[in-house]
Amino acid sequence: MIVYREMTAEDVPFISRLEEETFSMPWSAASFLQMIRSEDARYYVAEEDGKLLGGCGLLLIAGEGNITNVVVAPEARGRGVATGMLTHLLAAGDREGITAYTLEVRVSNQAAIGLYEKLGFASEGIRPNFYEKPTEDAMIMWKR
């Protein structure tokens, strides 16, 4: 059974390594540590039988939530882990009074865009050249 829980300092080495393996612009372990200690951020992991499957994070800004990270281990993809993590994150944010959520996603990442749309997000614009390595536009998505 997959369990969703708050990210701890012990989880950070795995999650930062997973980000390095997955993204061209990964967050560092130090950045994750800073965020999980912040009063304005909520970070969660998915765990099954003591093994981490992925992580995601939310930055709280003036009653809104900015989803900053979503990463799933390659061997766990296609099993609904990202959907479960984000559902957990959104429910936790709702309990804290978050009224709207936003995120950026590479315009070429159709799998992620489909997931976000399934969760109620809609495209509301483009940030030109937002990503590097390679340079690519970001789709700005909102769930209100």
Coordinates of N, CA, C and O in Angstrom, one line a residue:
M1 N 0.8 -1.2 0.0 CA 0.0 0.0 0.0 C 0.9 1.3 0.0 O 1.9 1.3 0.7
I2 N 0.5 2.2 -0.8 CA 1.3 3.5 -0.9 C 0.8 4.4 0.2 O -0.4 4.6 0.3
V3 N 1.7 5.0 0.9 CA 1.4 6.0 2.0 C 2.0 7.3 1.6 O 3.1 7.4 1.0
Y4 N 1.2 8.4 1.8 CA 1.6 9.7 1.5 C 1.8 10.4 2.8 O 0.9 10.4 3.7
R5 N 3.0 11.0 3.0 CA 3.3 11.7 4.3 C 4.2 12.9 4.0 O 4.8 13.1 2.9
E6 N 4.4 13.6 5.1 CA 5.3 14.8 5.0 C 6.8 14.3 4.8 O 7.2 13.3 5.3
M7 N 7.5 15.1 3.9 CA 8.9 14.8 3.7 C 9.7 15.2 4.9 O 9.4 16.2 5.5
T8 N 10.7 14.4 5.2 CA 11.6 14.6 6.3 C 13.0 14.8 5.8 O 13.3 14.6 4.6
A9 N 13.9 15.3 6.6 CA 15.3 15.5 6.2 C 15.9 14.2 5.8 O 16.8 14.2 4.9
E10 N 15.5 13.1 6.3 CA 16.0 11.8 5.9 C 15.6 11.4 4.5 O 16.3 10.6 3.8
D11 N 14.5 12.0 4.0 CA 14.0 11.7 2.6 C 14.8 12.5 1.6 O 14.8 12.2 0.4
V12 N 15.4 13.6 2.0 CA 15.9 14.6 1.1 C 17.0 14.0 0.2 O 17.0 14.3 -1.1
P13 N 18.0 13.2 0.7 CA 19.0 12.7 -0.3 C 18.4 11.9 -1.4 O 18.8 12.0 -2.6
F14 N 17.4 11.0 -1.1 CA 16.7 10.3 -2.2 C 16.0 11.2 -3.2 O 16.1 11.0 -4.4
I15 N 15.2 12.1 -2.7 CA 14.4 13.0 -3.5 C 15.3 13.9 -4.4 O 15.1 14.1 -5.6
S16 N 16.4 14.4 -3.8 CA 17.3 15.3 -4.6 C 18.0 14.5 -5.7 O 18.2 14.9 -6.8
R17 N 18.4 13.2 -5.3 CA 19.0 12.3 -6.3 C 18.0 12.0 -7.4 O 18.4 12.0 -8.6
L18 N 16.8 11.7 -7.1 CA 15.8 11.5 -8.1 C 15.5 12.7 -9.0 O 15.4 12.5 -10.2
E19 N 15.5 13.9 -8.4 CA 15.4 15.1 -9.2 C 16.6 15.2 -10.2 O 16.4 15.5 -11.4
E20 N 17.8 14.9 -9.7 CA 19.0 14.9 -10.6 C 18.9 14.0 -11.8 O 19.3 14.3 -12.9
E21 N 18.3 12.8 -11.5 CA 18.2 11.8 -12.5 C 17.0 12.1 -13.5 O 17.0 11.6 -14.6
T22 N 16.1 12.9 -13.1 CA 14.9 13.2 -13.9 C 14.9 14.5 -14.6 O 14.4 14.5 -15.7
F23 N 15.4 15.5 -14.0 CA 15.3 16.9 -14.6 C 16.6 17.5 -14.9 O 17.6 17.2 -14.3
S24 N 16.6 18.3 -16.0 CA 17.8 19.0 -16.4 C 18.2 20.2 -15.5 O 19.3 20.6 -15.5
M25 N 17.2 20.7 -14.7 CA 17.4 21.7 -13.7 C 17.0 21.3 -12.3 O 16.0 21.9 -11.8
P26 N 17.6 20.3 -11.7 CA 17.1 19.8 -10.5 C 17.4 20.7 -9.3 O 18.3 21.5 -9.3
W27 N 16.5 20.6 -8.3 CA 16.7 21.3 -7.0 C 17.8 20.5 -6.3 O 17.9 19.3 -6.3
S28 N 18.6 21.3 -5.5 CA 19.7 20.7 -4.7 C 19.1 20.1 -3.4 O 18.0 20.5 -2.9
A29 N 19.8 19.3 -2.7 CA 19.4 18.8 -1.4 C 19.3 20.0 -0.4 O 18.3 20.0 0.4
A30 N 20.2 21.0 -0.5 CA 20.1 22.1 0.4 C 18.8 22.9 0.1 O 18.1 23.4 1.1
S31 N 18.3 23.0 -1.1 CA 17.1 23.7 -1.4 C 15.9 22.9 -0.8 O 15.0 23.5 -0.2
F32 N 15.9 21.6 -0.9 CA 14.8 20.8 -0.3 C 14.8 21.0 1.2 O 13.8 21.1 1.8
L33 N 16.0 20.9 1.8 CA 16.1 21.1 3.3 C 15.5 22.4 3.7 O 14.8 22.5 4.7
Q34 N 15.9 23.4 3.0 CA 15.4 24.8 3.3 C 13.9 24.8 3.2 O 13.2 25.4 4.1
M35 N 13.3 24.2 2.1 CA 11.9 24.2 1.9 C 11.1 23.4 3.0 O 10.1 23.9 3.5
I36 N 11.6 22.3 3.4 CA 10.8 21.5 4.3 C 10.9 22.1 5.7 O 10.0 21.8 6.6
R37 N 11.8 23.0 5.9 CA 11.9 23.7 7.2 C 11.1 25.0 7.2 O 11.0 25.6 8.3
S38 N 10.7 25.4 6.0 CA 10.0 26.7 5.9 C 8.5 26.6 6.4 O 7.8 25.6 6.1
E39 N 8.0 27.6 7.1 CA 6.7 27.6 7.5 C 5.7 27.8 6.3 O 4.5 27.5 6.5
D40 N 6.2 28.3 5.2 CA 5.4 28.6 4.1 C 5.5 27.5 3.0 O 5.1 27.8 1.8
A41 N 5.9 26.3 3.3 CA 6.0 25.3 2.3 C 5.5 24.0 2.9 O 5.6 23.7 4.1
R42 N 5.0 23.1 2.0 CA 4.6 21.8 2.4 C 5.1 20.8 1.4 O 4.8 20.9 0.2
Y43 N 5.9 19.8 1.9 CA 6.5 18.8 1.0 C 6.1 17.4 1.4 O 6.1 17.1 2.6
Y44 N 5.7 16.6 0.5 CA 5.2 15.3 0.7 C 6.0 14.2 -0.1 O 6.5 14.5 -1.1
V45 N 6.0 13.0 0.4 CA 6.5 11.9 -0.3 C 5.5 10.7 -0.4 O 4.6 10.7 0.4
A46 N 5.7 9.9 -1.4 CA 5.0 8.6 -1.5 C 5.9 7.5 -1.1 O 7.1 7.5 -1.6
E47 N 5.5 6.6 -0.3 CA 6.3 5.5 0.2 C 5.5 4.2 0.2 O 4.3 4.2 0.5
E48 N 6.2 3.2 -0.2 CA 5.6 1.8 -0.2 C 6.5 0.8 0.4 O 7.7 0.7 -0.1
D49 N 6.1 0.2 1.4 CA 6.9 -0.8 2.1 C 8.3 -0.3 2.4 O 9.3 -0.9 2.2
G50 N 8.3 1.0 2.9 CA 9.6 1.6 3.4 C 10.4 2.1 2.2 O 11.5 2.7 2.5
K51 N 10.0 2.1 1.0 CA 10.7 2.5 -0.2 C 10.1 3.8 -0.7 O 8.9 3.8 -1.0
L52 N 10.9 4.9 -0.9 CA 10.3 6.1 -1.4 C 10.1 5.9 -2.9 O 10.9 5.4 -3.6
L53 N 8.9 6.5 -3.4 CA 8.5 6.4 -4.8 C 8.6 7.7 -5.5 O 8.6 7.8 -6.7
G54 N 8.5 8.8 -4.7 CA 8.5 10.2 -5.3 C 8.2 11.2 -4.2 O 8.0 10.9 -3.0
G55 N 8.2 12.5 -4.7 CA 7.9 13.6 -3.8 C 7.3 14.7 -4.6 O 7.4 14.8 -5.8
C56 N 6.7 15.6 -3.8 CA 6.1 16.8 -4.4 C 6.1 17.9 -3.4 O 6.2 17.7 -2.2
G57 N 5.9 19.2 -3.8 CA 6.0 20.3 -2.9 C 5.1 21.4 -3.3 O 4.7 21.6 -4.4
L58 N 4.7 22.2 -2.3 CA 3.8 23.3 -2.4 C 4.3 24.5 -1.6 O 4.7 24.3 -0.4
L59 N 4.4 25.6 -2.2 CA 4.8 26.9 -1.6 C 3.5 27.7 -1.4 O 2.7 27.9 -2.3
L60 N 3.3 28.1 -0.1 CA 2.1 28.9 0.2 C 2.4 30.4 0.1 O 3.3 30.9 0.7
I61 N 1.6 31.1 -0.8 CA 1.8 32.5 -1.0 C 0.5 33.2 -1.0 O -0.4 33.0 -1.9
A62 N 0.2 34.0 0.0 CA -1.0 34.8 0.1 C -2.3 34.1 -0.2 O -3.1 34.5 -1.0
G63 N -2.5 32.9 0.4 CA -3.7 32.1 0.2 C -3.7 31.3 -1.0 O -4.7 30.6 -1.3
E64 N -2.7 31.3 -1.8 CA -2.6 30.5 -3.0 C -1.4 29.5 -2.8 O -0.5 29.7 -2.0
G65 N -1.5 28.4 -3.6 CA -0.4 27.4 -3.5 C 0.3 27.3 -4.8 O -0.3 27.1 -5.9
N66 N 1.6 27.4 -4.8 CA 2.5 27.2 -6.0 C 3.1 25.8 -5.9 O 3.9 25.6 -5.0
I67 N 2.7 24.9 -6.8 CA 3.3 23.5 -6.8 C 4.6 23.7 -7.4 O 4.8 24.0 -8.6
T68 N 5.7 23.4 -6.7 CA 7.0 23.6 -7.1 C 7.7 22.4 -7.7 O 8.6 22.5 -8.5
N69 N 7.4 21.2 -7.2 CA 8.1 20.0 -7.6 C 7.1 18.8 -7.6 O 6.3 18.7 -6.7
V70 N 7.3 18.0 -8.6 CA 6.6 16.7 -8.7 C 7.6 15.7 -9.4 O 8.0 16.0 -10.5
V71 N 8.0 14.7 -8.6 CA 8.9 13.7 -9.2 C 8.6 12.3 -8.7 O 8.2 12.1 -7.6
V72 N 8.6 11.4 -9.7 CA 8.3 10.0 -9.4 C 9.5 9.1 -9.9 O 9.9 9.3 -11.0
A73 N 9.9 8.1 -9.1 CA 10.9 7.2 -9.5 C 10.5 6.5 -10.8 O 9.3 6.1 -10.9
P74 N 11.4 6.2 -11.7 CA 11.1 5.6 -13.0 C 10.3 4.3 -12.8 O 9.3 4.0 -13.5
E75 N 10.7 3.5 -11.9 CA 10.1 2.2 -11.7 C 8.7 2.3 -11.1 O 7.9 1.3 -11.1
A76 N 8.3 3.5 -10.6 CA 7.0 3.6 -10.0 C 6.0 4.4 -10.9 O 4.8 4.6 -10.6
R77 N 6.5 4.8 -12.1 CA 5.7 5.6 -13.0 C 4.6 4.7 -13.6 O 4.8 3.6 -13.8
G78 N 3.5 5.4 -13.9 CA 2.3 4.6 -14.5 C 1.5 3.9 -13.5 O 0.6 3.2 -13.8
R79 N 1.8 4.1 -12.2 CA 1.0 3.4 -11.1 C 0.1 4.4 -10.3 O -0.4 4.0 -9.3
G80 N 0.0 5.6 -10.8 CA -0.9 6.6 -10.1 C -0.2 7.3 -8.9 O -0.9 7.9 -8.1
V81 N 1.1 7.1 -8.8 CA 1.9 7.7 -7.7 C 1.7 9.3 -7.7 O 1.4 9.9 -6.7
A82 N 2.0 9.9 -8.9 CA 1.9 11.3 -9.0 C 0.5 11.8 -8.7 O 0.3 12.8 -7.9
T83 N -0.5 11.1 -9.2 CA -1.9 11.4 -8.9 C -2.2 11.4 -7.4 O -2.8 12.3 -6.8
G84 N -1.7 10.3 -6.8 CA -1.9 10.2 -5.3 C -1.2 11.3 -4.5 O -1.8 11.8 -3.6
M85 N 0.0 11.6 -4.9 CA 0.7 12.6 -4.2 C 0.0 13.9 -4.3 O -0.1 14.7 -3.3
L86 N -0.3 14.3 -5.5 CA -1.0 15.6 -5.8 C -2.3 15.7 -5.1 O -2.7 16.7 -4.6
T87 N -3.1 14.6 -5.1 CA -4.4 14.6 -4.5 C -4.2 14.8 -3.0 O -4.9 15.6 -2.4
H88 N -3.2 14.2 -2.4 CA -2.8 14.4 -1.0 C -2.4 15.9 -0.7 O -2.9 16.5 0.2
L89 N -1.6 16.4 -1.6 CA -1.1 17.8 -1.5 C -2.3 18.8 -1.6 O -2.4 19.7 -0.8
L90 N -3.1 18.6 -2.6 CA -4.3 19.5 -2.7 C -5.2 19.4 -1.6 O -5.7 20.4 -1.1
A91 N -5.5 18.2 -1.0 CA -6.4 18.1 0.1 C -5.8 18.8 1.3 O -6.5 19.5 2.1
A92 N -4.5 18.6 1.5 CA -3.8 19.3 2.7 C -3.9 20.8 2.5 O -4.1 21.5 3.5
G93 N -3.6 21.3 1.3 CA -3.7 22.7 1.0 C -5.1 23.3 1.3 O -5.3 24.3 1.8
D94 N -6.1 22.5 0.8 CA -7.5 22.9 1.0 C -7.8 23.1 2.5 O -8.5 24.0 2.9
R95 N -7.3 22.1 3.3 CA -7.5 22.2 4.8 C -6.9 23.4 5.4 O -7.3 23.9 6.4
E96 N -5.8 23.9 4.7 CA -5.2 25.1 5.2 C -5.7 26.4 4.7 O -5.2 27.5 4.9
G97 N -6.8 26.3 3.9 CA -7.5 27.4 3.3 C -6.9 27.9 2.0 O -7.3 29.0 1.6
I98 N -6.1 27.1 1.3 CA -5.7 27.5 0.0 C -6.9 27.5 -1.0 O -7.7 26.6 -1.0
T99 N -7.0 28.6 -1.7 CA -8.1 28.8 -2.6 C -7.8 28.6 -4.1 O -8.7 28.4 -4.9
A100 N -6.5 28.6 -4.5 CA -6.1 28.4 -5.8 C -4.7 27.8 -5.9 O -3.9 28.1 -5.0
Y101 N -4.4 27.0 -6.9 CA -3.1 26.4 -7.1 C -2.6 26.7 -8.4 O -3.4 26.7 -9.4
T102 N -1.3 26.9 -8.5 CA -0.7 27.1 -9.8 C 0.6 26.3 -9.9 O 1.2 25.9 -8.9
L103 N 1.1 26.1 -11.2 CA 2.3 25.4 -11.4 C 2.8 25.8 -12.8 O 2.0 26.3 -13.6
E104 N 4.0 25.5 -13.1 CA 4.5 25.6 -14.5 C 5.0 24.2 -14.9 O 5.5 23.4 -14.1
V105 N 4.8 23.9 -16.2 CA 5.2 22.6 -16.8 C 5.7 22.9 -18.2 O 5.2 23.7 -18.9
R106 N 6.7 22.1 -18.5 CA 7.2 22.2 -19.9 C 6.1 21.9 -20.9 O 5.3 21.0 -20.7
V107 N 6.0 22.8 -21.9 CA 5.0 22.6 -22.9 C 5.0 21.3 -23.6 O 4.0 20.8 -24.1
S108 N 6.2 20.6 -23.7 CA 6.3 19.3 -24.3 C 6.0 18.2 -23.4 O 5.9 17.0 -23.9
N109 N 5.7 18.4 -22.1 CA 5.5 17.3 -21.2 C 4.0 17.0 -21.1 O 3.3 17.3 -20.2
Q110 N 3.6 16.3 -22.2 CA 2.2 16.0 -22.4 C 1.6 15.1 -21.3 O 0.5 15.2 -20.8
A111 N 2.5 14.2 -20.7 CA 2.0 13.3 -19.7 C 1.6 14.1 -18.4 O 0.6 13.9 -17.8
A112 N 2.5 15.0 -18.0 CA 2.3 15.8 -16.9 C 1.1 16.8 -17.1 O 0.2 16.9 -16.2
I113 N 1.0 17.3 -18.3 CA -0.2 18.2 -18.6 C -1.5 17.5 -18.5 O -2.4 17.9 -17.9
G114 N -1.5 16.2 -19.0 CA -2.7 15.4 -18.9 C -3.1 15.1 -17.4 O -4.2 15.1 -17.1
L115 N -2.1 14.8 -16.6 CA -2.3 14.6 -15.2 C -2.9 15.8 -14.5 O -3.9 15.7 -13.8
Y116 N -2.3 17.0 -14.8 CA -2.8 18.2 -14.1 C -4.2 18.5 -14.6 O -5.0 18.9 -13.8
E117 N -4.5 18.3 -15.9 CA -5.8 18.6 -16.4 C -6.8 17.6 -15.7 O -7.9 18.0 -15.3
K118 N -6.4 16.4 -15.5 CA -7.3 15.4 -14.8 C -7.6 15.8 -13.4 O -8.7 15.6 -12.9
L119 N -6.7 16.5 -12.8 CA -6.9 17.0 -11.4 C -7.6 18.4 -11.4 O -7.7 19.0 -10.3
G120 N -8.0 18.9 -12.5 CA -8.7 20.2 -12.5 C -8.0 21.4 -12.9 O -8.5 22.5 -12.8
F121 N -6.7 21.3 -13.3 CA -5.9 22.4 -13.7 C -6.2 22.8 -15.2 O -6.5 21.9 -16.0
A122 N -6.1 24.0 -15.5 CA -6.3 24.5 -16.9 C -5.1 25.5 -17.2 O -4.7 26.2 -16.4
S123 N -4.8 25.5 -18.5 CA -3.7 26.4 -19.0 C -4.3 27.8 -19.0 O -5.4 28.0 -19.5
E124 N -3.4 28.7 -18.5 CA -3.8 30.1 -18.5 C -2.7 31.0 -19.0 O -2.8 32.2 -18.9
G125 N -1.7 30.4 -19.7 CA -0.7 31.2 -20.3 C 0.6 30.5 -20.5 O 0.7 29.3 -20.1
I126 N 1.5 31.2 -21.1 CA 2.9 30.6 -21.4 C 3.9 31.6 -20.8 O 3.8 32.8 -20.9
R127 N 5.0 31.0 -20.2 CA 6.1 31.7 -19.8 C 7.2 31.4 -20.9 O 7.8 30.3 -20.8
P128 N 7.5 32.3 -21.8 CA 8.5 32.0 -22.8 C 9.9 31.7 -22.2 O 10.3 32.4 -21.3
N129 N 10.6 30.7 -22.7 CA 11.9 30.4 -22.4 C 12.1 30.2 -20.9 O 13.2 30.5 -20.3
F130 N 11.1 29.7 -20.2 CA 11.2 29.5 -18.7 C 12.2 28.5 -18.3 O 12.9 28.6 -17.3
Y131 N 12.3 27.4 -19.1 CA 13.2 26.3 -18.8 C 14.5 26.4 -19.6 O 14.6 27.0 -20.7
E132 N 15.6 25.9 -19.0 CA 16.9 25.8 -19.7 C 17.2 24.3 -19.8 O 16.6 23.4 -19.2
K133 N 18.2 24.0 -20.7 CA 18.8 22.7 -20.8 C 17.7 21.6 -21.1 O 17.5 20.7 -20.4
P134 N 17.0 21.7 -22.2 CA 17.0 22.7 -23.3 C 16.0 23.8 -23.0 O 15.1 23.7 -22.1
T135 N 16.2 24.9 -23.7 CA 15.4 26.1 -23.5 C 14.0 25.7 -24.0 O 13.8 25.1 -25.1
E136 N 13.0 26.0 -23.2 CA 11.6 25.7 -23.6 C 10.6 26.5 -22.8 O 10.9 27.0 -21.7
D137 N 9.5 26.8 -23.4 CA 8.4 27.5 -22.8 C 7.8 26.7 -21.7 O 7.8 25.5 -21.7
A138 N 7.2 27.4 -20.7 CA 6.4 26.7 -19.6 C 5.0 27.1 -19.8 O 4.6 28.2 -20.1
M139 N 4.1 26.1 -19.7 CA 2.7 26.3 -19.6 C 2.4 26.7 -18.1 O 2.8 26.0 -17.3
I140 N 1.6 27.8 -18.0 CA 1.2 28.1 -16.6 C -0.2 27.6 -16.4 O -1.1 27.8 -17.2
M141 N -0.4 26.7 -15.4 CA -1.7 26.1 -15.2 C -2.2 26.5 -13.8 O -1.4 26.7 -12.9
W142 N -3.5 26.7 -13.7 CA -4.2 27.0 -12.5 C -5.3 26.1 -12.2 O -6.0 25.6 -13.1
K143 N -5.6 25.9 -10.9 CA -6.8 25.2 -10.4 C -7.4 26.2 -9.4 O -6.8 26.4 -8.4
R144 N -8.6 26.7 -9.8 CA -9.2 27.7 -8.9 C -10.5 27.2 -8.4 O -11.2 26.4 -8.9

